[in-house]
Coordinates of C-alpha atoms and ligand atoms in Angstrom, one line a residue:
M119 CA 3.5 -23.6 -16.8
T120 CA 5.8 -24.5 -13.9
N121 CA 5.5 -21.2 -11.9
P122 CA 2.7 -19.0 -13.2
L123 CA 3.7 -15.8 -11.5
Y124 CA 7.3 -15.9 -12.4
D125 CA 6.8 -17.3 -15.9
T126 CA 4.0 -14.8 -16.8
L127 CA 5.4 -11.6 -15.3
F128 CA 9.1 -12.1 -15.5
G129 CA 10.2 -15.3 -17.4
Q130 CA 8.7 -14.1 -20.6
H131 CA 11.3 -11.3 -20.8
D132 CA 14.4 -13.2 -19.8
Q133 CA 16.1 -12.8 -23.2
S134 CA 14.7 -9.3 -23.8
S135 CA 17.1 -6.5 -24.4
A136 CA 14.2 -4.0 -24.2
V137 CA 14.4 -1.3 -21.5
F138 CA 12.5 -2.1 -18.3
L139 CA 13.6 0.7 -16.0
H140 CA 14.8 4.3 -16.5
L141 CA 16.8 5.4 -13.4
P142 CA 17.2 8.9 -11.9
D143 CA 20.9 9.1 -13.0
G144 CA 19.8 8.8 -16.7
S145 CA 20.9 5.1 -17.0
T146 CA 18.6 2.3 -18.0
L147 CA 18.2 -1.3 -17.1
T148 CA 17.0 -3.9 -19.6
Y149 CA 14.6 -6.7 -18.8
A150 CA 17.4 -9.3 -19.3
D151 CA 19.8 -7.4 -17.0
F152 CA 17.1 -7.0 -14.3
L153 CA 16.3 -10.7 -14.5
G154 CA 20.0 -11.6 -14.3
I155 CA 20.2 -9.8 -10.9
A156 CA 17.0 -11.5 -9.8
A157 CA 18.4 -14.9 -10.7
Q158 CA 21.5 -14.2 -8.7
Y159 CA 19.4 -13.3 -5.7
A160 CA 17.3 -16.4 -6.1
G161 CA 20.5 -18.4 -6.3
Y162 CA 21.8 -17.0 -3.1
L163 CA 18.5 -17.3 -1.2
T164 CA 18.3 -20.9 -2.2
Q165 CA 22.0 -21.5 -1.3
A166 CA 21.3 -19.9 2.1
G167 CA 18.8 -22.8 2.7
L168 CA 15.5 -21.1 2.0
T169 CA 12.9 -23.4 0.4
A170 CA 9.5 -22.9 -1.2
G171 CA 7.1 -21.1 1.1
D172 CA 9.7 -19.5 3.3
R173 CA 9.3 -15.8 4.1
V174 CA 11.7 -13.1 3.0
A175 CA 11.2 -9.9 4.9
V176 CA 12.6 -6.7 3.3
Q177 CA 12.8 -3.2 4.7
I178 CA 14.9 -1.6 2.0
E179 CA 14.8 1.7 0.0
K180 CA 13.2 1.6 -3.4
S181 CA 15.6 0.6 -6.1
P182 CA 15.9 -1.8 -9.1
Q183 CA 17.5 -4.2 -6.7
A184 CA 14.6 -4.0 -4.2
L185 CA 12.3 -4.9 -7.1
A186 CA 14.6 -7.7 -8.1
V187 CA 14.2 -9.3 -4.7
Y188 CA 10.4 -9.6 -5.5
A189 CA 11.3 -11.3 -8.8
A190 CA 13.8 -13.5 -7.0
C191 CA 11.2 -14.6 -4.5
A192 CA 8.8 -15.4 -7.3
Q193 CA 11.4 -17.5 -9.1
A194 CA 12.6 -19.3 -6.0
G195 CA 9.0 -20.0 -4.8
L196 CA 9.5 -17.8 -1.7
V197 CA 7.0 -15.5 0.0
F198 CA 7.9 -11.8 -0.5
L199 CA 7.2 -9.7 2.6
P200 CA 7.9 -6.0 2.0
L201 CA 7.8 -3.5 4.9
N202 CA 7.4 0.2 5.0
T203 CA 10.8 1.9 5.3
A204 CA 9.3 4.3 7.8
Y205 CA 8.7 1.5 10.4
T206 CA 10.7 1.7 13.5
A207 CA 12.7 -1.3 14.8
D208 CA 10.0 -2.0 17.3
E209 CA 7.4 -2.2 14.6
V210 CA 9.6 -4.4 12.4
A211 CA 10.3 -6.8 15.3
Y212 CA 6.6 -7.8 15.3
F213 CA 6.6 -8.6 11.6
I214 CA 9.7 -10.7 11.8
E215 CA 8.5 -12.6 14.7
N216 CA 4.9 -13.0 13.5
S217 CA 5.9 -14.1 10.0
G218 CA 8.7 -16.4 11.0
A219 CA 10.8 -14.8 8.2
S220 CA 13.9 -16.9 7.4
I221 CA 15.8 -13.9 6.2
V222 CA 15.5 -10.2 6.8
L223 CA 17.0 -7.7 4.3
C224 CA 17.6 -4.1 5.5
D225 CA 19.6 -1.1 4.9
D226 CA 23.2 -1.0 6.4
R227 CA 22.0 1.9 8.6
K228 CA 19.3 -0.3 10.2
R229 CA 21.5 -3.4 10.7
S230 CA 22.4 -2.8 14.3
A231 CA 18.9 -1.9 15.3
L232 CA 17.5 -5.1 13.8
A233 CA 20.4 -7.5 14.7
L234 CA 19.1 -8.6 18.1
I235 CA 15.5 -9.1 16.9
A236 CA 16.7 -11.2 13.9
K237 CA 18.9 -13.2 16.2
R238 CA 16.1 -13.8 18.7
C239 CA 13.8 -14.9 15.9
G240 CA 16.4 -17.2 14.3
S241 CA 16.3 -15.1 11.1
R242 CA 19.4 -14.5 8.9
L243 CA 20.1 -10.7 8.6
E244 CA 21.6 -9.3 5.4
T245 CA 21.8 -5.8 4.0
L246 CA 20.8 -4.3 0.7
N247 CA 21.2 -0.6 0.2
A248 CA 19.5 1.8 -2.2
D249 CA 22.6 1.8 -4.4
G250 CA 22.5 -2.0 -4.7
S251 CA 25.5 -2.6 -2.3
G252 CA 25.4 -4.6 0.9
S253 CA 26.2 -8.0 2.3
F254 CA 23.2 -9.6 0.4
A255 CA 24.5 -8.2 -2.9
D256 CA 28.1 -9.3 -2.1
H257 CA 26.9 -12.9 -1.6
A258 CA 24.7 -12.9 -4.6
V259 CA 27.2 -11.6 -7.1
T260 CA 29.0 -14.9 -7.1
Q261 CA 25.8 -16.7 -8.2
P262 CA 25.1 -17.5 -11.9
K263 CA 22.8 -15.1 -13.8
T264 CA 20.4 -17.9 -14.5
F265 CA 18.3 -19.9 -12.0
Q266 CA 16.2 -23.0 -12.4
T267 CA 12.7 -21.7 -11.6
V268 CA 11.1 -23.5 -8.7
P269 CA 7.7 -25.0 -9.7
R270 CA 4.7 -23.4 -8.0
R271 CA 1.0 -23.4 -8.5
E272 CA -1.5 -20.6 -8.7
D273 CA -2.8 -21.3 -5.1
D274 CA 0.7 -21.2 -3.6
L275 CA 1.6 -18.1 -1.6
A276 CA 3.5 -15.3 -3.3
A277 CA 3.5 -12.5 -0.8
F278 CA 2.5 -11.4 2.7
L279 CA 1.5 -7.8 3.1
Y280 CA 0.8 -6.7 6.7
T281 CA -2.2 -4.6 7.3
S282 CA -3.0 -3.1 10.7
G283 CA -6.2 -4.0 12.4
T284 CA -8.9 -2.3 14.5
T285 CA -7.5 -4.3 17.5
G286 CA -4.1 -2.7 17.0
R287 CA -2.3 -5.9 15.9
S288 CA -1.1 -6.1 12.3
K289 CA -2.3 -9.1 10.3
G290 CA -0.3 -10.7 7.5
A291 CA -2.6 -10.8 4.4
M292 CA -1.6 -14.0 2.5
L293 CA -1.7 -13.4 -1.3
S294 CA -1.4 -16.3 -3.7
Q295 CA 0.2 -16.3 -7.1
G296 CA -3.3 -16.5 -8.6
N297 CA -4.5 -13.5 -6.6
L298 CA -1.8 -11.3 -8.0
L299 CA -1.9 -12.7 -11.6
S300 CA -5.6 -12.5 -12.0
N301 CA -5.7 -8.9 -11.0
A302 CA -2.7 -7.9 -13.2
K303 CA -4.3 -9.5 -16.2
T304 CA -7.6 -7.8 -15.6
L305 CA -6.1 -4.4 -15.1
K306 CA -3.7 -4.6 -18.0
D307 CA -6.7 -5.2 -20.3
E308 CA -9.0 -2.7 -18.6
W309 CA -6.5 0.1 -18.7
R310 CA -5.0 -0.9 -22.1
F311 CA -1.4 -1.3 -21.0
T312 CA 1.0 -2.3 -23.8
S313 CA 4.7 -2.5 -24.4
D314 CA 4.5 1.1 -25.6
D315 CA 3.7 2.3 -22.1
V316 CA 6.1 4.2 -20.0
L317 CA 4.8 4.4 -16.4
L318 CA 6.0 7.3 -14.2
H319 CA 6.6 5.3 -11.0
A320 CA 6.9 7.4 -7.9
L321 CA 5.0 5.2 -5.4
P322 CA 6.7 3.1 -2.7
I323 CA 7.1 -0.6 -3.6
F324 CA 6.2 -2.0 -0.2
H325 CA 2.4 -1.6 -0.7
T326 CA -0.1 -3.0 -3.2
H327 CA -0.4 0.1 -5.3
G328 CA 3.2 0.6 -6.2
L329 CA 4.2 -3.0 -6.1
F330 CA 1.4 -5.0 -7.6
V331 CA -0.8 -2.6 -9.4
A332 CA 1.9 -0.5 -11.0
S333 CA 4.8 -3.0 -11.4
N334 CA 2.9 -6.2 -12.2
I335 CA 0.9 -4.5 -15.0
T336 CA 4.0 -3.0 -16.5
L337 CA 5.8 -6.4 -16.3
L338 CA 2.9 -8.2 -17.9
A339 CA 2.6 -5.7 -20.7
G340 CA 6.4 -5.6 -21.2
G341 CA 6.4 -1.8 -20.7
Q342 CA 8.9 0.5 -19.1
M343 CA 9.0 2.4 -15.9
I344 CA 10.6 5.7 -15.0
F345 CA 11.6 4.5 -11.5
L346 CA 11.8 7.4 -9.1
P347 CA 12.9 6.8 -5.5
K348 CA 9.9 8.8 -4.2
F349 CA 7.4 11.5 -5.2
D350 CA 9.4 14.7 -5.9
L351 CA 7.6 17.5 -7.8
D352 CA 10.6 18.6 -9.8
A353 CA 11.4 15.0 -10.9
M354 CA 7.7 14.4 -11.8
I355 CA 7.6 17.6 -13.9
A356 CA 10.9 16.8 -15.5
N357 CA 9.9 13.2 -16.4
M358 CA 6.3 13.6 -17.4
P359 CA 7.0 14.5 -21.1
R360 CA 8.4 11.1 -21.8
A361 CA 5.9 9.1 -19.8
T362 CA 2.5 7.8 -20.9
T363 CA 0.9 6.8 -17.6
L364 CA 1.0 7.7 -13.9
M365 CA -0.5 5.9 -10.9
G366 CA -0.7 7.9 -7.7
V367 CA -2.5 8.6 -4.5
P368 CA -4.6 11.7 -4.4
T369 CA -1.8 13.7 -2.8
F370 CA 0.2 13.3 -6.0
Y371 CA -2.6 15.0 -8.0
T372 CA -3.2 17.8 -5.5
R373 CA 0.6 18.5 -5.4
L374 CA 0.8 18.5 -9.2
L375 CA -2.1 20.9 -9.4
G376 CA -0.4 23.2 -6.9
D377 CA 2.5 23.7 -9.3
P378 CA 2.0 26.1 -12.2
R379 CA 4.5 24.1 -14.3
F380 CA 2.0 21.3 -14.5
S381 CA 0.1 22.3 -17.6
K382 CA -1.8 20.8 -20.5
D383 CA 1.4 20.8 -22.6
L384 CA 3.4 19.0 -19.9
A385 CA 0.7 16.2 -19.8
A386 CA 0.3 16.1 -23.6
H387 CA 2.2 12.8 -24.0
M388 CA 0.3 11.1 -21.2
R389 CA -2.6 8.8 -22.0
L390 CA -3.7 7.8 -18.5
F391 CA -3.7 9.1 -14.9
V392 CA -4.9 6.6 -12.3
S393 CA -5.7 7.5 -8.7
G394 CA -6.5 5.2 -5.7
S395 CA -5.7 4.2 -2.1
A396 CA -7.6 7.1 -0.7
P397 CA -10.6 9.2 -1.8
L398 CA -10.0 11.6 -4.6
L399 CA -12.0 14.7 -4.0
A400 CA -14.5 15.4 -6.9
E401 CA -13.1 19.0 -7.0
T402 CA -9.6 17.6 -7.7
H403 CA -11.0 15.5 -10.5
V404 CA -12.7 18.6 -12.0
Q405 CA -9.6 20.9 -11.6
F406 CA -7.4 18.3 -13.2
E407 CA -9.6 18.0 -16.2
D408 CA -9.8 21.8 -16.5
R409 CA -6.0 22.0 -16.3
T410 CA -4.9 19.1 -18.5
G411 CA -8.0 17.9 -20.5
H412 CA -7.5 14.5 -18.8
R413 CA -10.1 12.8 -16.6
I414 CA -8.3 11.0 -13.8
L415 CA -9.4 7.3 -13.7
E416 CA -10.2 6.4 -10.0
R417 CA -10.2 2.8 -8.9
Y418 CA -10.7 1.1 -5.5
G419 CA -8.7 -1.6 -3.9
M420 CA -7.2 -3.0 -0.7
T421 CA -4.2 -5.0 0.5
E422 CA -6.4 -8.0 1.0
T423 CA -8.1 -7.9 -2.4
N424 CA -5.9 -6.0 -4.9
M425 CA -8.2 -4.0 -7.1
N426 CA -12.0 -4.4 -6.9
T427 CA -13.5 -1.6 -9.0
S428 CA -12.4 0.8 -11.7
N429 CA -13.9 3.7 -13.6
P430 CA -14.0 2.8 -17.3
Y431 CA -11.2 3.4 -19.7
D432 CA -13.6 4.3 -22.6
G433 CA -16.8 5.3 -20.9
E434 CA -17.5 8.1 -18.4
R435 CA -15.0 8.4 -15.6
R436 CA -17.4 9.8 -13.0
A437 CA -15.9 12.1 -10.3
G438 CA -16.6 11.0 -6.7
T439 CA -17.1 7.3 -7.7
V440 CA -14.7 4.4 -8.0
G441 CA -16.5 3.0 -11.1
F442 CA -17.7 -0.6 -11.7
P443 CA -16.7 -3.9 -10.3
L444 CA -13.8 -5.3 -12.4
P445 CA -14.5 -8.3 -14.6
G446 CA -14.5 -11.4 -12.5
V447 CA -15.1 -9.5 -9.2
E448 CA -18.5 -9.7 -7.6
L449 CA -19.4 -6.7 -5.4
K450 CA -22.5 -6.3 -3.1
I451 CA -23.7 -3.9 -0.6
T452 CA -24.9 -5.5 2.6
D453 CA -26.4 -4.7 5.9
S454 CA -23.5 -4.6 8.5
Q455 CA -25.6 -6.3 11.1
T456 CA -27.3 -9.0 9.2
G457 CA -25.1 -9.5 6.1
A458 CA -28.2 -9.3 3.9
T459 CA -27.8 -7.7 0.5
L460 CA -29.4 -4.3 0.4
P461 CA -31.5 -2.9 -2.4
Q462 CA -29.7 -0.9 -5.1
G463 CA -29.1 2.7 -4.0
E464 CA -28.8 2.0 -0.3
I465 CA -25.7 2.6 1.7
G466 CA -24.1 -0.5 3.4
E467 CA -20.9 -2.5 3.8
I468 CA -19.0 -3.3 0.6
E469 CA -18.3 -7.0 0.2
V470 CA -16.3 -8.5 -2.6
R471 CA -15.5 -11.9 -4.0
G472 CA -13.3 -13.0 -6.9
P473 CA -9.9 -14.5 -7.8
N474 CA -8.3 -11.4 -6.4
V475 CA -9.4 -12.0 -2.9
F476 CA -6.6 -13.1 -0.5
Q477 CA -6.2 -16.5 1.2
G478 CA -6.7 -15.2 4.8
Y479 CA -4.5 -13.8 7.6
W480 CA -1.4 -15.6 8.5
Q481 CA -1.9 -17.8 11.6
M482 CA -5.1 -15.8 12.5
P483 CA -8.0 -18.1 11.7
E484 CA -10.4 -16.2 13.9
K485 CA -9.6 -12.9 12.3
T486 CA -9.9 -14.5 8.9
A487 CA -13.3 -15.9 9.8
E488 CA -14.5 -12.5 11.0
E489 CA -13.8 -10.8 7.6
L490 CA -13.8 -13.6 5.0
R491 CA -17.1 -15.4 4.8
S492 CA -17.2 -19.1 4.1
D493 CA -18.8 -18.4 0.7
G494 CA -15.7 -16.3 -0.3
F495 CA -17.1 -12.8 0.2
F496 CA -14.6 -10.5 1.9
I497 CA -16.1 -7.8 4.2
T498 CA -14.1 -4.8 3.3
G499 CA -15.0 -2.4 6.2
D500 CA -15.8 0.3 3.6
L501 CA -19.3 1.7 3.3
G502 CA -20.6 2.2 -0.2
Q503 CA -23.5 2.7 -2.5
I504 CA -24.2 1.7 -6.1
D505 CA -26.0 4.3 -8.2
A506 CA -28.6 3.5 -10.9
D507 CA -25.9 3.3 -13.6
G508 CA -23.9 0.8 -11.6
Y509 CA -21.1 3.2 -10.4
V510 CA -19.9 2.4 -6.9
S511 CA -19.1 5.2 -4.5
I512 CA -17.3 4.9 -1.2
V513 CA -19.2 7.0 1.3
G514 CA -17.4 6.1 4.6
R515 CA -15.8 3.4 6.6
N516 CA -17.2 0.9 9.0
K517 CA -13.6 0.5 10.4
D518 CA -11.8 2.9 12.6
L519 CA -9.1 3.9 10.1
I520 CA -7.3 7.0 9.1
I521 CA -5.8 7.3 5.6
S522 CA -3.0 9.9 5.4
G523 CA -1.3 10.4 2.1
G524 CA -2.4 6.9 1.1
Y525 CA -0.9 5.3 4.2
N526 CA -3.4 3.4 6.5
I527 CA -3.2 4.3 10.2
Y528 CA -5.2 2.4 12.7
P529 CA -6.1 4.6 15.7
K530 CA -6.1 1.6 18.1
E531 CA -2.4 1.1 17.7
I532 CA -1.7 4.7 18.7
E533 CA -4.2 4.8 21.5
L534 CA -2.7 1.7 23.1
L535 CA 0.7 3.6 23.2
L536 CA -0.8 6.8 24.4
D537 CA -2.7 5.1 27.2
E538 CA 0.6 3.7 28.5
Q539 CA 2.1 7.2 29.0
D540 CA 2.5 8.7 32.4
G541 CA -0.5 10.5 33.6
V542 CA -2.8 9.5 30.7
L543 CA -6.1 8.1 31.8
E544 CA -7.4 7.4 28.3
S545 CA -7.1 8.6 24.7
A546 CA -8.8 8.7 21.4
V547 CA -7.1 9.1 18.0
I548 CA -8.9 10.6 15.1
G549 CA -8.3 11.7 11.5
V550 CA -9.0 15.3 10.6
P551 CA -9.0 17.0 7.2
H552 CA -5.5 17.8 5.9
A553 CA -4.9 19.9 2.7
D554 CA -2.0 17.8 1.5
F555 CA -2.5 14.3 3.0
G556 CA -6.3 14.2 2.9
E557 CA -6.4 13.3 6.6
S558 CA -3.9 13.7 9.4
V559 CA -3.7 12.3 12.9
V560 CA -4.9 14.0 16.1
G561 CA -4.5 12.5 19.5
V562 CA -7.0 13.5 22.2
L563 CA -5.9 12.8 25.8
V564 CA -7.6 12.7 29.1
A565 CA -5.4 13.1 32.2
M566 CA -5.6 11.1 35.3
P567 CA -7.1 13.1 38.2
D568 CA -4.6 15.8 39.5
Q569 CA -2.1 15.0 36.8
E570 CA -0.5 17.5 34.4
L571 CA 0.3 16.1 31.0
D572 CA 3.6 17.0 29.4
L573 CA 2.7 16.8 25.7
E574 CA 6.2 17.2 24.4
R575 CA 7.5 14.4 26.5
I576 CA 4.6 12.2 25.4
K577 CA 5.3 13.0 21.7
A578 CA 9.0 12.1 22.2
S579 CA 8.1 8.9 24.0
I580 CA 5.7 7.5 21.4
G581 CA 8.1 8.7 18.6
K582 CA 10.6 6.1 19.7
S583 CA 8.4 3.2 18.6
L584 CA 6.0 4.6 16.1
A585 CA 6.7 5.4 12.4
R586 CA 6.7 9.1 11.8
F587 CA 3.7 9.1 9.5
K588 CA 1.6 7.6 12.3
Q589 CA 2.6 10.1 14.9
P590 CA -0.2 12.6 15.9
Q591 CA 0.5 16.0 14.3
K592 CA -1.4 17.4 17.2
L593 CA -2.0 16.3 20.8
V594 CA -4.9 17.9 22.7
I595 CA -6.2 17.5 26.2
L596 CA -9.9 17.3 27.0
P597 CA -11.4 16.8 30.5
E598 CA -13.3 13.8 29.2
L599 CA -14.1 11.9 26.0
P600 CA -17.6 12.2 24.6
R601 CA -19.4 8.9 25.0
N602 CA -22.8 7.5 23.9
T603 CA -25.2 5.8 26.3
M604 CA -23.4 2.5 25.7
G605 CA -20.1 4.1 26.9
K606 CA -18.6 4.0 23.4
V607 CA -16.3 7.0 22.5
Q608 CA -18.1 9.2 20.0
K609 CA -15.2 9.8 17.5
K610 CA -17.6 11.4 15.0
S611 CA -18.2 14.2 17.5
L612 CA -14.5 14.6 18.2
R613 CA -13.8 14.7 14.4
E614 CA -16.4 17.4 14.0
K615 CA -14.9 19.4 16.9
F616 CA -11.4 19.3 15.6
A617 CA -12.2 19.5 11.8
L618 CA -12.9 23.2 12.4
N619 CA -9.2 23.8 12.5
P620 CA -7.8 21.9 9.4
I621 CA -4.1 21.2 9.6
E622 CA -2.2 22.6 6.7
Ligands
MLC937 C1 5.4 11.2 4.7 N1 5.0 11.8 5.8 C2 3.7 11.6 6.1 C3 3.3 10.8 5.0 N2 4.3 10.6 4.1 N3 2.9 11.9 7.0 C4 1.7 11.5 7.0 N4 1.2 10.8 6.0 C5 2.0 10.4 5.0 N5 1.5 9.6 4.0 C6 5.8 12.7 6.7 C7 7.2 12.1 7.0 O1 7.2 11.3 8.1 C8 8.0 13.4 7.2 O2 7.7 13.9 8.5 C9 7.4 14.4 6.2 O3 6.0 13.9 6.0 C10 8.1 14.4 4.9 O4 8.5 13.1 4.5 P1 8.7 12.7 3.0 O5 9.0 11.2 2.9 O6 9.5 13.7 2.4 O7 7.2 12.8 2.5 P2 6.7 13.0 1.1 O8 7.7 12.6 0.1 O9 6.1 14.3 1.0 O10 5.6 11.8 1.1 C11 4.3 12.0 0.9 C12 3.7 11.0 -0.1 C13 4.1 9.6 0.4 C14 2.2 11.2 -0.1 C15 4.3 11.2 -1.4 O11 3.5 9.4 1.7 C16 3.6 8.5 -0.5 O12 4.3 8.2 -1.5 N6 2.4 7.9 -0.2 C17 1.9 6.8 -1.0 C18 1.4 5.7 0.0 C19 1.0 4.5 -0.8 O13 1.7 4.0 -1.7 N7 -0.2 4.0 -0.5 C20 -0.7 2.8 -1.2 C21 -1.2 1.8 -0.1 S1 -1.9 0.4 -1.0 P3 8.7 14.9 9.2 O14 7.9 15.4 10.4 O15 9.9 14.0 9.6 O16 9.1 16.0 8.3 C22 -3.6 0.6 -0.8 C23 -4.5 -0.2 -1.7 C24 -4.9 0.6 -2.8 O17 -4.0 1.5 -0.2 O18 -6.1 0.7 -3.1 O19 -4.0 1.1 -3.5
AMP938 P1 -4.9 -0.7 2.4 O1 -5.3 -1.5 3.6 O2 -3.7 0.1 2.6 O3 -4.8 -1.6 1.2 O4 -6.0 0.3 2.2 C1 -7.3 0.0 1.7 C2 -8.3 1.0 1.9 O5 -8.0 2.2 1.2 C3 -9.7 0.6 1.5 O6 -10.3 -0.3 2.4 C4 -10.4 1.9 1.4 O7 -10.8 2.4 2.6 C5 -9.2 2.8 0.9 N1 -9.3 3.1 -0.5 C6 -8.6 2.5 -1.5 N2 -8.9 3.1 -2.7 C7 -9.8 4.1 -2.5 C8 -10.5 5.0 -3.3 N3 -10.4 5.1 -4.6 N4 -11.4 5.8 -2.6 C9 -11.6 5.8 -1.3 N5 -10.9 4.9 -0.5 C10 -10.1 4.1 -1.1

């Protein structure tokens, strides 16, 4: 095999006239047509001078063409670097600079905002819009619909996915071909995906869940996807009767349950509902079974590791747990201070090792060494427990992280910005319960002596550089932050204080 990722996920289908994608306008795209587009993109990227290992940064709306860029990168041996479409130009600037991306693809609307940054970083800037138009597509259309696949090995890099850190600086998690493939193979088998499956795909394709878990498994199985641009209740309801599987964050499931049209009949054709990226409340699990007769299968993963655990397909899917370690994945619970393995039943840090675990953070050897042990165990920052039957539960986090609607938000990044605002002495950012998103962001500010804080002005100021989903839904002022005897801010006490007024 010359290029394991491309050959296994994509190349096997290059002559296939089977449907791969169902699109919102009712049209379909076959595997062969999809791979023809990817080959043209690979041809253009190569003609533009990119060679194996170069990074391709993309901040483009979800579309078949956006997914074809991923396939093109695999075929041309390039590193795919997808970025959340909600990121501001300031945020994207860091990723371009840090990754040294050779080319940046963005929407026409974002071109002018990114032009200077790309120029400064020596990156080529091209556009690819949601409808498939743009300068990148114009160049690529003259390329042949076949492309000589660039040889790669399993340990060559396939993707960088940036993940924020507790220090406020994002880290590029380097994922190899083998990381992605091993997980796709395991999950396809565990969740019984076949070419008969039709996945209702409403997740974004710039994160692990929608890109690797959902798309890679479907590709490996030769299945089909109903490819929706985003989660939209009406579209979900309309399309569910012809789907067999759904993967979503918990917000998908609470929103579906909030709609009376979502019934047992509507879900009758479905064989599997998967949830992950954030904790699924046990009560959602129970309500879902009462409504549809289906037990949601909850699994646990991360950007750095792909999927680590899963509830069983055949056995009991236990509410409030994330199931068992996947085949090939070792999982242990350790003492956060000493790293020693704790006895079964005790709560500690979750550590994982396996072919799914990433290669480290791009150009950050110290960060890599802090989180990835020399024996291959990755320290997840999640706190967990294993019960007597072997089910893993996530009971908390050892990292200061907010998960809102499945998006990770690192308080430090927001605190650094708030601290820079006029009149702000210090700040603390916390997550509080939110009925729709699970958690939402609250910023707590302390004013400098004799200063009045203008909250609206502060909101507007941070809004210029921070993606909307990271912006505090509420800013509050306190005379001081609660601290322990060591001087450390007591976020737990702040969370308790503000949890009393859940944000709807
Ligand atoms: C959107 N908004 C959010 C938000 N999503 N705010 C907080 N948290 C979120 N997750 C805000 C927008 O900025 C906007 O604000 C308003 O909500 C409406 O925007 P929208 O785009 O219409 O939102 P909506 O379609 O309702 O999106 C919600 C959502 C979406 C939950 C469907 O966020 C989503 O698809 N989340 C999935 C994230 C995901 O894929 N995570 C996987 C990470 S991988 P305003 O003020 O402008 O109106 C991973 C590993 C693993 O974690 O284990 O899988
Ligand atoms: P990300 O960095 O976006 O990949 O997010 C990974 C984090 O999401 C993990 O470290 C967990 O904290 C959280 N996560 C993923 N799946 C689950 C789950 N099923 N239950 C609880 N938390 C989860």
